Coordinates of N, CA, C and O in Angstrom, one line a residue:
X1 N 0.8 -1.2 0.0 CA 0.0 0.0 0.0 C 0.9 1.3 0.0 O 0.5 2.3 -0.5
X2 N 2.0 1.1 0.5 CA 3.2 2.4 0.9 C 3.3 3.2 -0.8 O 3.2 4.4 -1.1
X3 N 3.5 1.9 -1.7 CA 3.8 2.1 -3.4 C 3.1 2.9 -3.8 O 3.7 3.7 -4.6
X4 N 1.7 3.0 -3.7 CA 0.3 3.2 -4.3 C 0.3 4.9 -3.7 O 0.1 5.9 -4.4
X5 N 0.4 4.8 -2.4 CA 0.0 5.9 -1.9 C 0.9 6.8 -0.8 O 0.8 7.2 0.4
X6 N 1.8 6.8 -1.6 CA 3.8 7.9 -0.6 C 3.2 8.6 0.4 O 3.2 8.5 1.6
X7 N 2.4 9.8 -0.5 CA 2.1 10.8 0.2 C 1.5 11.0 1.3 O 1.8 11.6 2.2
X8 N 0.3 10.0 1.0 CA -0.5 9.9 2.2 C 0.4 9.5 3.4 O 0.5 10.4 4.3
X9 N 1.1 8.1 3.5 CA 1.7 7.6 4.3 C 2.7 8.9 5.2 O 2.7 9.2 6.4
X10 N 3.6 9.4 4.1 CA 4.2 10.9 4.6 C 3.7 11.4 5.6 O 4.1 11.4 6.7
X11 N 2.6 12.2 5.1 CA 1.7 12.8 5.8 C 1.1 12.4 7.5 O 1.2 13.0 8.5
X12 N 0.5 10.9 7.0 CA 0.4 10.6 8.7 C 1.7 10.4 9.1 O 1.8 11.1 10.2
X13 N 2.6 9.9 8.9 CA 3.9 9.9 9.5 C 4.1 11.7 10.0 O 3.8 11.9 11.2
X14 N 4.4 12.5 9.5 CA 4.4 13.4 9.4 C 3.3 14.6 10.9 O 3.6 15.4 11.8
X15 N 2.4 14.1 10.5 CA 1.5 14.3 11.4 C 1.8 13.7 13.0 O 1.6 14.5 13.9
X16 N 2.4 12.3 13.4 CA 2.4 11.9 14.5 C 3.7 12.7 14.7 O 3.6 12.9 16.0
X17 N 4.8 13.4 14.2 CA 5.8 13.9 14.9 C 5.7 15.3 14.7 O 6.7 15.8 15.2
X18 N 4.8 16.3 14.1 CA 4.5 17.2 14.5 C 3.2 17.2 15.9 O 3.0 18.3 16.2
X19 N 2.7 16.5 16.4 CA 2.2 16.2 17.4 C 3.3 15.9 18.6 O 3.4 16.6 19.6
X20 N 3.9 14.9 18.3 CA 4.8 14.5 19.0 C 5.6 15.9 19.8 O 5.5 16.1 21.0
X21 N 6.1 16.8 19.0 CA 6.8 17.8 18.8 C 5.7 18.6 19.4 O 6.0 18.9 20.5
X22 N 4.8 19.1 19.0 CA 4.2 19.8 20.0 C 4.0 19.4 21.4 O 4.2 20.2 22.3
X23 N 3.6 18.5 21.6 CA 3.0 17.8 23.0 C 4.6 18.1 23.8 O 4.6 18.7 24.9
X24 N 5.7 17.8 23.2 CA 6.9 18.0 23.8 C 6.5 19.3 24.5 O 5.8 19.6 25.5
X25 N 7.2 20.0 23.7 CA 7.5 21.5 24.2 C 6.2 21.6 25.0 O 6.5 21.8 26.1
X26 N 5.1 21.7 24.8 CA 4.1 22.3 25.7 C 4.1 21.5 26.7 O 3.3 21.9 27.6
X27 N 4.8 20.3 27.2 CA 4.5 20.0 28.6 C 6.6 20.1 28.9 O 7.3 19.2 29.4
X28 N 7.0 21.1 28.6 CA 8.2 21.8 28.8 C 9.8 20.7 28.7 O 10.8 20.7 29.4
X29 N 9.5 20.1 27.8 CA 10.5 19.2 27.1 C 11.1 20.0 25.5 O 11.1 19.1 24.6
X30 N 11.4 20.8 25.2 CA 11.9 21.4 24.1 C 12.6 20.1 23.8 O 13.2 19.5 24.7
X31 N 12.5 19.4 22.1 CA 13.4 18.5 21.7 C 14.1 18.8 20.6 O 13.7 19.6 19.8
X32 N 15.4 18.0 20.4 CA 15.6 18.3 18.5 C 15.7 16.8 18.1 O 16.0 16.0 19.0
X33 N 15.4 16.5 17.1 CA 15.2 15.4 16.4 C 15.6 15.8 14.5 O 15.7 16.8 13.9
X34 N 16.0 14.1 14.1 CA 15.8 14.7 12.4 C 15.5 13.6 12.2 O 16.0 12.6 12.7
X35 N 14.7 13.7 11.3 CA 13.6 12.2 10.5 C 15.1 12.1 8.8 O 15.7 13.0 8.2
X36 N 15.2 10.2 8.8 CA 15.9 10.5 8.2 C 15.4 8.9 7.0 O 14.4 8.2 7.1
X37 N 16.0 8.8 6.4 CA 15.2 7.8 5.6 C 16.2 6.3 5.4 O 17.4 6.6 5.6
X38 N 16.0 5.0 5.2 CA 16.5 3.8 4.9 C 16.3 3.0 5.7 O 15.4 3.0 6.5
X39 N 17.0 2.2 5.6 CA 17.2 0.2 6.0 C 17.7 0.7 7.2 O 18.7 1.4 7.3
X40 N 16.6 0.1 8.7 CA 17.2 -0.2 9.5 C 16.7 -2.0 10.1 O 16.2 -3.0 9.5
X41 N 17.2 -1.9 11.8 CA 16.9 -3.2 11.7 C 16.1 -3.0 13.4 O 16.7 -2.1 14.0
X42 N 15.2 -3.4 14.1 CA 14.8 -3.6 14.7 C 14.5 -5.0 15.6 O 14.1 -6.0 15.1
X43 N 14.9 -4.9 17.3 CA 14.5 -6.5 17.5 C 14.2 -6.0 19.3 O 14.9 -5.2 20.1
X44 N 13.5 -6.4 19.4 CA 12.7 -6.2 21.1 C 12.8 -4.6 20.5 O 12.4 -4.2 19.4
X45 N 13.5 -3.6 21.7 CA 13.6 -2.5 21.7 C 15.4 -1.9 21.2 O 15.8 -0.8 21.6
X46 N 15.8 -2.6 20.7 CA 16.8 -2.0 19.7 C 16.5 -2.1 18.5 O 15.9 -3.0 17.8
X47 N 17.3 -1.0 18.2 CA 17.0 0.0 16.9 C 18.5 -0.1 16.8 O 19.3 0.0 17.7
X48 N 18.8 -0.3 14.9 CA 19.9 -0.4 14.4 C 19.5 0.0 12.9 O 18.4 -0.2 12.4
X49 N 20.5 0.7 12.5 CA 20.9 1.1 10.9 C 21.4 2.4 10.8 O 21.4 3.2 11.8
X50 N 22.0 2.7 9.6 CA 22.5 3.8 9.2 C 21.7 4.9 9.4 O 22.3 5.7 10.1
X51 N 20.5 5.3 9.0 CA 19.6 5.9 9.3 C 19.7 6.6 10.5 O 20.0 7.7 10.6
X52 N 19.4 5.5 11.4 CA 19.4 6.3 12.7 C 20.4 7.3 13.1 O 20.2 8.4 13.5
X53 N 22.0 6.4 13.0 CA 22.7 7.0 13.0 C 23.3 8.3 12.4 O 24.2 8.9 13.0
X54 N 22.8 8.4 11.5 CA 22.7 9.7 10.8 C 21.6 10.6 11.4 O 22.2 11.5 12.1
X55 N 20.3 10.7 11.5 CA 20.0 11.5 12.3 C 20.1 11.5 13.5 O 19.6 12.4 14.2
X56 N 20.7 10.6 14.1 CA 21.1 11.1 15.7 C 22.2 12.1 15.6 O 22.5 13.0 16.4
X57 N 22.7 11.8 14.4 CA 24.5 13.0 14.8 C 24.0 14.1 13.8 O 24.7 15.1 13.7
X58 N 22.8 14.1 12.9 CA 22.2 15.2 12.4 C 21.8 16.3 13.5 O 22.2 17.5 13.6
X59 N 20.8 15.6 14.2 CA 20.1 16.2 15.5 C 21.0 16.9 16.6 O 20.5 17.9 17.2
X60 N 22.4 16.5 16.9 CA 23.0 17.1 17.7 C 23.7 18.0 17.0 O 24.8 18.3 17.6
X61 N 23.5 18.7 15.7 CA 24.4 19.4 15.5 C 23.0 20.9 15.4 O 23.4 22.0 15.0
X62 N 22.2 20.7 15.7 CA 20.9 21.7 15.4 C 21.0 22.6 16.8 O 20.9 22.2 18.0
X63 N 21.2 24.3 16.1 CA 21.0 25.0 17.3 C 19.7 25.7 18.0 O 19.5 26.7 18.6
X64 N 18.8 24.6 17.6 CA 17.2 24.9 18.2 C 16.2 24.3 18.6 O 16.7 23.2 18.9
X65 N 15.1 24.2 18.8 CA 14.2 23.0 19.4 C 13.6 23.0 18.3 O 13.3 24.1 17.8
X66 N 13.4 21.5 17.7 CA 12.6 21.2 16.3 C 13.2 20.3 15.7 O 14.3 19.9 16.2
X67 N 12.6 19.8 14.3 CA 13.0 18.5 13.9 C 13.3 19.1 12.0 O 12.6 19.8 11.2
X68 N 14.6 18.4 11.8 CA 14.5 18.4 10.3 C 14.8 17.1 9.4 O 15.1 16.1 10.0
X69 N 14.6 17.1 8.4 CA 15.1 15.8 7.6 C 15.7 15.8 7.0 O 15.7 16.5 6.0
X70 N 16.8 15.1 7.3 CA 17.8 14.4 6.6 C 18.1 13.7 5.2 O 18.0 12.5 4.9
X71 N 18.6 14.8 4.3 CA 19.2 14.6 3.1 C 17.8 13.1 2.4 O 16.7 13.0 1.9
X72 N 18.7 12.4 2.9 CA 18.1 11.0 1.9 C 16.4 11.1 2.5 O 15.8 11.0 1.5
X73 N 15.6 11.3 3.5 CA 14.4 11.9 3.7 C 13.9 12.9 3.2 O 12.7 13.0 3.4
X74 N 14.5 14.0 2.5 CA 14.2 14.9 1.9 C 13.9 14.8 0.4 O 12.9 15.3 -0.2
X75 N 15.1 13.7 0.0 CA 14.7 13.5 -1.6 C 13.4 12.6 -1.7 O 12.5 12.7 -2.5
X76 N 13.6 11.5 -0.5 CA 12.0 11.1 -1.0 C 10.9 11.6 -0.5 O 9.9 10.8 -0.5
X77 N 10.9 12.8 -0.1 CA 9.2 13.6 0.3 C 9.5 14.5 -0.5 O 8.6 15.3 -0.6
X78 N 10.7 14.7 -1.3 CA 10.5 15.9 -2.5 C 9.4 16.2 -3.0 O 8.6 17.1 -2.9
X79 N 9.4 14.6 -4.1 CA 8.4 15.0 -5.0 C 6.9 15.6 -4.3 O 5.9 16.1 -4.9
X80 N 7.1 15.4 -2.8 CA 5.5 15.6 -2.4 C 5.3 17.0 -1.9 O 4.3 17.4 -1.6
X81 N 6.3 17.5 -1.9 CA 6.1 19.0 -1.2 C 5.5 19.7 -1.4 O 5.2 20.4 -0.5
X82 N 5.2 20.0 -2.4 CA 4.3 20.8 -3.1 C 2.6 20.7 -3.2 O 1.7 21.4 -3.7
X83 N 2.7 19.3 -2.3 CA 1.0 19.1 -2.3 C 0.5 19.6 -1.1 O 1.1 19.9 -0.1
X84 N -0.8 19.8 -1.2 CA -1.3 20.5 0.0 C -1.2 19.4 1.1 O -0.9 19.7 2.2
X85 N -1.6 17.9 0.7 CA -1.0 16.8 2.1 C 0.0 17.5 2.7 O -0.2 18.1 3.8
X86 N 1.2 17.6 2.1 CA 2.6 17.6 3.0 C 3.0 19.0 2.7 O 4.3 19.0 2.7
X87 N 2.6 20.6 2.5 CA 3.3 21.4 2.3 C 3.0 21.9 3.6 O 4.0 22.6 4.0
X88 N 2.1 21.8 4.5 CA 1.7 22.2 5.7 C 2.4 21.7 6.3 O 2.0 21.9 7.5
X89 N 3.6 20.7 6.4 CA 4.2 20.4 7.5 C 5.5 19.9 7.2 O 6.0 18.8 7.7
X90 N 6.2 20.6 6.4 CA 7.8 21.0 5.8 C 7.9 22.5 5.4 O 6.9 23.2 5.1
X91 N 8.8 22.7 5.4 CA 9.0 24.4 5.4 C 10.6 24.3 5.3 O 11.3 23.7 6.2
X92 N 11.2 25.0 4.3 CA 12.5 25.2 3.9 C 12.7 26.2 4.8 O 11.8 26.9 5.2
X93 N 14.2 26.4 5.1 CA 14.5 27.1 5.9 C 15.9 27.2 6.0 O 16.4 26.1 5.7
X94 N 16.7 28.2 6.3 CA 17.9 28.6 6.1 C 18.3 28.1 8.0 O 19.1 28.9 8.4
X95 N 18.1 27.4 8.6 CA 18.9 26.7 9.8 C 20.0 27.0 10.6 O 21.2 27.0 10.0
X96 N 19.9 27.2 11.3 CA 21.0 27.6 12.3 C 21.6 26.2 13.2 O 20.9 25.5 13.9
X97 N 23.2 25.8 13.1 CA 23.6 24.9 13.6 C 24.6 25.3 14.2 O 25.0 26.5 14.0
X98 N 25.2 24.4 15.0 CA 26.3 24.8 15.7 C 27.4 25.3 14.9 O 27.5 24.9 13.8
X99 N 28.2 26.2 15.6 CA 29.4 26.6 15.2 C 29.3 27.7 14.3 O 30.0 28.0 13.4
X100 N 28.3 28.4 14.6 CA 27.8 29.5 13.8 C 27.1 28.9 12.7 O 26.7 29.8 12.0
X101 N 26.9 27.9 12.2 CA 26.3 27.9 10.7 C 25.4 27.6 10.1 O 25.5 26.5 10.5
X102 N 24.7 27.6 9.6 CA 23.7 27.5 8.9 C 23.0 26.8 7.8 O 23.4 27.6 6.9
X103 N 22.4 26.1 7.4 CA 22.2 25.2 6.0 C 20.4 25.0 5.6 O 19.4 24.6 6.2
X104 N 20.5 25.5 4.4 CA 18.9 25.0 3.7 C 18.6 23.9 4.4 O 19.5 23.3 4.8
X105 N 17.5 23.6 4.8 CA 16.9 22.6 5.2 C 15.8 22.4 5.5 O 15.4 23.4 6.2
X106 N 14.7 21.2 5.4 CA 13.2 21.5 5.5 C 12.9 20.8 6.9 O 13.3 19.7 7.4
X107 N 12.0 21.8 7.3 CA 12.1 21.9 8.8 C 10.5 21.5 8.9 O 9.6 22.0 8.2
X108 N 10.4 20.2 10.2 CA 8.5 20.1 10.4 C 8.2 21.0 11.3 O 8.7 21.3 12.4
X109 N 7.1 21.5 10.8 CA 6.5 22.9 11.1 C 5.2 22.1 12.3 O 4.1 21.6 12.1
X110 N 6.1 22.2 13.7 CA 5.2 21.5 14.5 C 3.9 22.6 15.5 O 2.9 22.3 16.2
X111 N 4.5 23.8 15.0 CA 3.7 24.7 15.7 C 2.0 24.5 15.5 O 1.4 24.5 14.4
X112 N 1.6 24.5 16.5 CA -0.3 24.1 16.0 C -0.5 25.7 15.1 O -0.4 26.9 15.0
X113 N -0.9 25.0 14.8 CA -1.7 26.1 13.2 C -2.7 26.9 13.9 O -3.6 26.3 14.5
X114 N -2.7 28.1 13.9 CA -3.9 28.7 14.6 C -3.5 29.4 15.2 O -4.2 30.3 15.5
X115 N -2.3 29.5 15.7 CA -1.7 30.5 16.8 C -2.4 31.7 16.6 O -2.7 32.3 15.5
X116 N -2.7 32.0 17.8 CA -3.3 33.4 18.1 C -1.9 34.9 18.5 O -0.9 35.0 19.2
X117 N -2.6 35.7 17.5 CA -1.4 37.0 17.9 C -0.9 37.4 19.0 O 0.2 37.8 19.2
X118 N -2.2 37.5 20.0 CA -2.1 37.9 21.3 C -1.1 36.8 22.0 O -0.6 37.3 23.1
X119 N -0.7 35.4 21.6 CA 0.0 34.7 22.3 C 1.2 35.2 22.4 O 1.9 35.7 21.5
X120 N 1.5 34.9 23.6 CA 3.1 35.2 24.1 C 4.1 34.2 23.7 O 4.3 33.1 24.3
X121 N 4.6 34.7 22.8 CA 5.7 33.1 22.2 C 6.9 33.1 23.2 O 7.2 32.1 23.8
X122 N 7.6 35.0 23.3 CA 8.8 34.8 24.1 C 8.6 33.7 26.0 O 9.5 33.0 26.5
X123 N 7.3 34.0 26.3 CA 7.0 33.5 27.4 C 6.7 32.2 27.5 O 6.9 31.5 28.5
X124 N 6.1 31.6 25.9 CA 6.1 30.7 26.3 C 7.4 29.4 25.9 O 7.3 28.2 26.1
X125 N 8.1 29.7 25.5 CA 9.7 29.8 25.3 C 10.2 29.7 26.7 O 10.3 28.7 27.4
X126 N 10.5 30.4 26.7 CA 10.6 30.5 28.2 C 10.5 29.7 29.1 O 11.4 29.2 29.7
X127 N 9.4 29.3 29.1 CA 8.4 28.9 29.9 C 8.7 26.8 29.8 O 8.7 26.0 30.8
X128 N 8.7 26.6 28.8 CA 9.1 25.0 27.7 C 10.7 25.0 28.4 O 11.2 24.0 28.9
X129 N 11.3 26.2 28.4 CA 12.9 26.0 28.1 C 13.7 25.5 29.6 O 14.6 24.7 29.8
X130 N 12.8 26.3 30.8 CA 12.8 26.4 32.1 C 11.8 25.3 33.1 O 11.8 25.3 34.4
X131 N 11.0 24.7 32.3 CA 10.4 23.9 32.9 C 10.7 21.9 34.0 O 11.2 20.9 33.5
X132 N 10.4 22.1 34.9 CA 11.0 20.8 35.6 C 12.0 21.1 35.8 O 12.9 20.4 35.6
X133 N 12.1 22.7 36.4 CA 13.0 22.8 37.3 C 14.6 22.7 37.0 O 15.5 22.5 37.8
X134 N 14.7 23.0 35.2 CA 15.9 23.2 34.6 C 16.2 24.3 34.6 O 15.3 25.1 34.6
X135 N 17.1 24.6 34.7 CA 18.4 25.4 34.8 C 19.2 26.1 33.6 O 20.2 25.7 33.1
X136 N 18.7 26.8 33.3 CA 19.4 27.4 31.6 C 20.5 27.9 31.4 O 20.5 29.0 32.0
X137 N 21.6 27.7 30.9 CA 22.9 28.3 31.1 C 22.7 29.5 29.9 O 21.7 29.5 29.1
X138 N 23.7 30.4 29.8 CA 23.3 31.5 29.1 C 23.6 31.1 27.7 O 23.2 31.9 26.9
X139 N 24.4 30.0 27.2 CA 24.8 29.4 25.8 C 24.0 28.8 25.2 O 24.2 28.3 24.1
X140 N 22.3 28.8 26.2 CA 21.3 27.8 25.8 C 20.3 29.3 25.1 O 19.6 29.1 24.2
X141 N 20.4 30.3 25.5 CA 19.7 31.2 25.1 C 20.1 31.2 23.5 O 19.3 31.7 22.6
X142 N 21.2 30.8 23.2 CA 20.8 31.2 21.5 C 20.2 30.0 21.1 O 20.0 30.0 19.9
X143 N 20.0 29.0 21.6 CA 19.0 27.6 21.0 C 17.4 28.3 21.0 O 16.5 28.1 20.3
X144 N 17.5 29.2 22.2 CA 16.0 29.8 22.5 C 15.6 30.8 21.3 O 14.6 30.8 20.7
X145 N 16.4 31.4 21.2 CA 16.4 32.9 20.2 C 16.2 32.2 19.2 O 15.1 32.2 18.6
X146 N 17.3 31.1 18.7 CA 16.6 30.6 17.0 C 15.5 30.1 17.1 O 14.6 30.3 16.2
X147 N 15.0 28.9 18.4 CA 13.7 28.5 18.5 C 12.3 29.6 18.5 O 11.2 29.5 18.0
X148 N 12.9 30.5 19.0 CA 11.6 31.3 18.3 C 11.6 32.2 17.2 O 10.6 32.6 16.7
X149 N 12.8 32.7 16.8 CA 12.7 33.2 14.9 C 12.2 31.7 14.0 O 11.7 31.8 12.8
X150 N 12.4 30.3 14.6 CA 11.9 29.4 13.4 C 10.1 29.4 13.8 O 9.3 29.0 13.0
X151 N 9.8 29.7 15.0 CA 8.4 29.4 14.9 C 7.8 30.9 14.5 O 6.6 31.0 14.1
X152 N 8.4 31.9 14.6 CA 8.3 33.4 14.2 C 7.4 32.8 12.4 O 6.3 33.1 11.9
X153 N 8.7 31.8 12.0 CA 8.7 32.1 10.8 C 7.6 30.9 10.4 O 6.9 31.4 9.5
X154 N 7.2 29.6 10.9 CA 6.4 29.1 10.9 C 5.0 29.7 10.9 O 4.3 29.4 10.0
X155 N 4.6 30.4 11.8 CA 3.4 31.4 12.1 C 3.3 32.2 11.0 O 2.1 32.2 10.7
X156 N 3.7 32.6 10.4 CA 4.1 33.8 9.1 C 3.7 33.1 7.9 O 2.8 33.5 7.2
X157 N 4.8 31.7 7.5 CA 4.3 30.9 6.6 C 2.6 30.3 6.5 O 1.9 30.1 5.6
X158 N 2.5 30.1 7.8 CA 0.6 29.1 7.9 C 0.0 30.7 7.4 O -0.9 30.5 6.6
X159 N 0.3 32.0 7.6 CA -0.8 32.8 7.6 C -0.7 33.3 5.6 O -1.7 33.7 5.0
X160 N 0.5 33.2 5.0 CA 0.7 33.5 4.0 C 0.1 32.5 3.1 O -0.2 32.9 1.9
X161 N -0.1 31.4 3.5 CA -0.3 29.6 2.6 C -1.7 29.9 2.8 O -2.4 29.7 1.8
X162 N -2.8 30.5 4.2 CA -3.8 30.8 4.1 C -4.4 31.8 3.1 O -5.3 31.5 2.3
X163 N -3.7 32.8 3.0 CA -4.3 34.1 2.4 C -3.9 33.2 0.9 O -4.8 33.2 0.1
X164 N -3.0 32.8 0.7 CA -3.3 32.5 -1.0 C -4.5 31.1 -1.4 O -5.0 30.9 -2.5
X165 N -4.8 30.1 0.1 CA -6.1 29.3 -0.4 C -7.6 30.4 -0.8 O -8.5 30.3 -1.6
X166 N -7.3 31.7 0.3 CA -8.2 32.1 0.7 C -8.9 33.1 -1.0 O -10.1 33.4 -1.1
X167 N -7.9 33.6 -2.0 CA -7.2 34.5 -2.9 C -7.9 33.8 -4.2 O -7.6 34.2 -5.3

């Protein structure tokens, strides 16, 4: 059924870790993660393959809370980006990683759709980053700053993707 129907499959995939990803942060677990594509191997509760390994050392190099995909995960949801299934929850984006730098990359846009203006992002930033009684060192403030210019930019994109269904 995977053959017949990519996008779909994408999509709920897709959907459970932009959930995932919100439910994070709102009960004050900020995560980074990167969805990445291939052969792995699985048996009880280990997890093995290249894959993984690749976005585990993808993920640690990200200077913000949120999830991107990984090169070989990107080429195969390419062709789908453009559809309204999956454009609502990839968003290219110029990325901020360690060591000052930066790279194209499509980022799942886990912010719930709907955000209201009156919401307090910086607070609730804040609020996710400090929660359970963690302790923020001041080196973690620029993970915070880019975490909220990418949901800045997230919020901006859902209202722009509106106004042109709307058009």
């Amino acid at each position: 059924i995977y053959l017949k129907f990519p996008a779909f499959h994408w999509m709920i995939f897709l959907i459970y870790c932009t959930t995932f990803l919100d439910n994070t942060f709102n009960n004050g677990l900020p995560v980074r993660g990167a969805i990445n594509y291939g052969e792995y191997y699985i048996k009880k509760n280990c997890f093995a393959g290249k894959p993984i390994i690749e976005g585990y050392e993808f993920s640690n190099r990200l200077e913000f809370s949120g999830c991107v995909l990984c090169k070989r995960a990107e080429e195969e949801i390419k062709p789908f980006v453009d559809s309204n299934l999956i454009n609502s929850f990839v968003v290219k984006y110029l990325s901020p990683l360690k060591n000052n730098s930066e790279e194209s990359l499509f980022l799942l846009n886990w912010v719930n759709h709907g955000v209201e203006k009156s919401f307090d992002l910086r607070q609730s930033l804040f609020d996710a980053f400090h929660a359970h009684n963690k302790v923020i060192p001041d080196s973690a403030l620029n993970k915070l700053n880019n975490t909220e210019k990418i949901i800045r930019y997230f919020i901006l994109n859902d209202e722009i993707r509106d106004q042109k269904r709307s058009a």
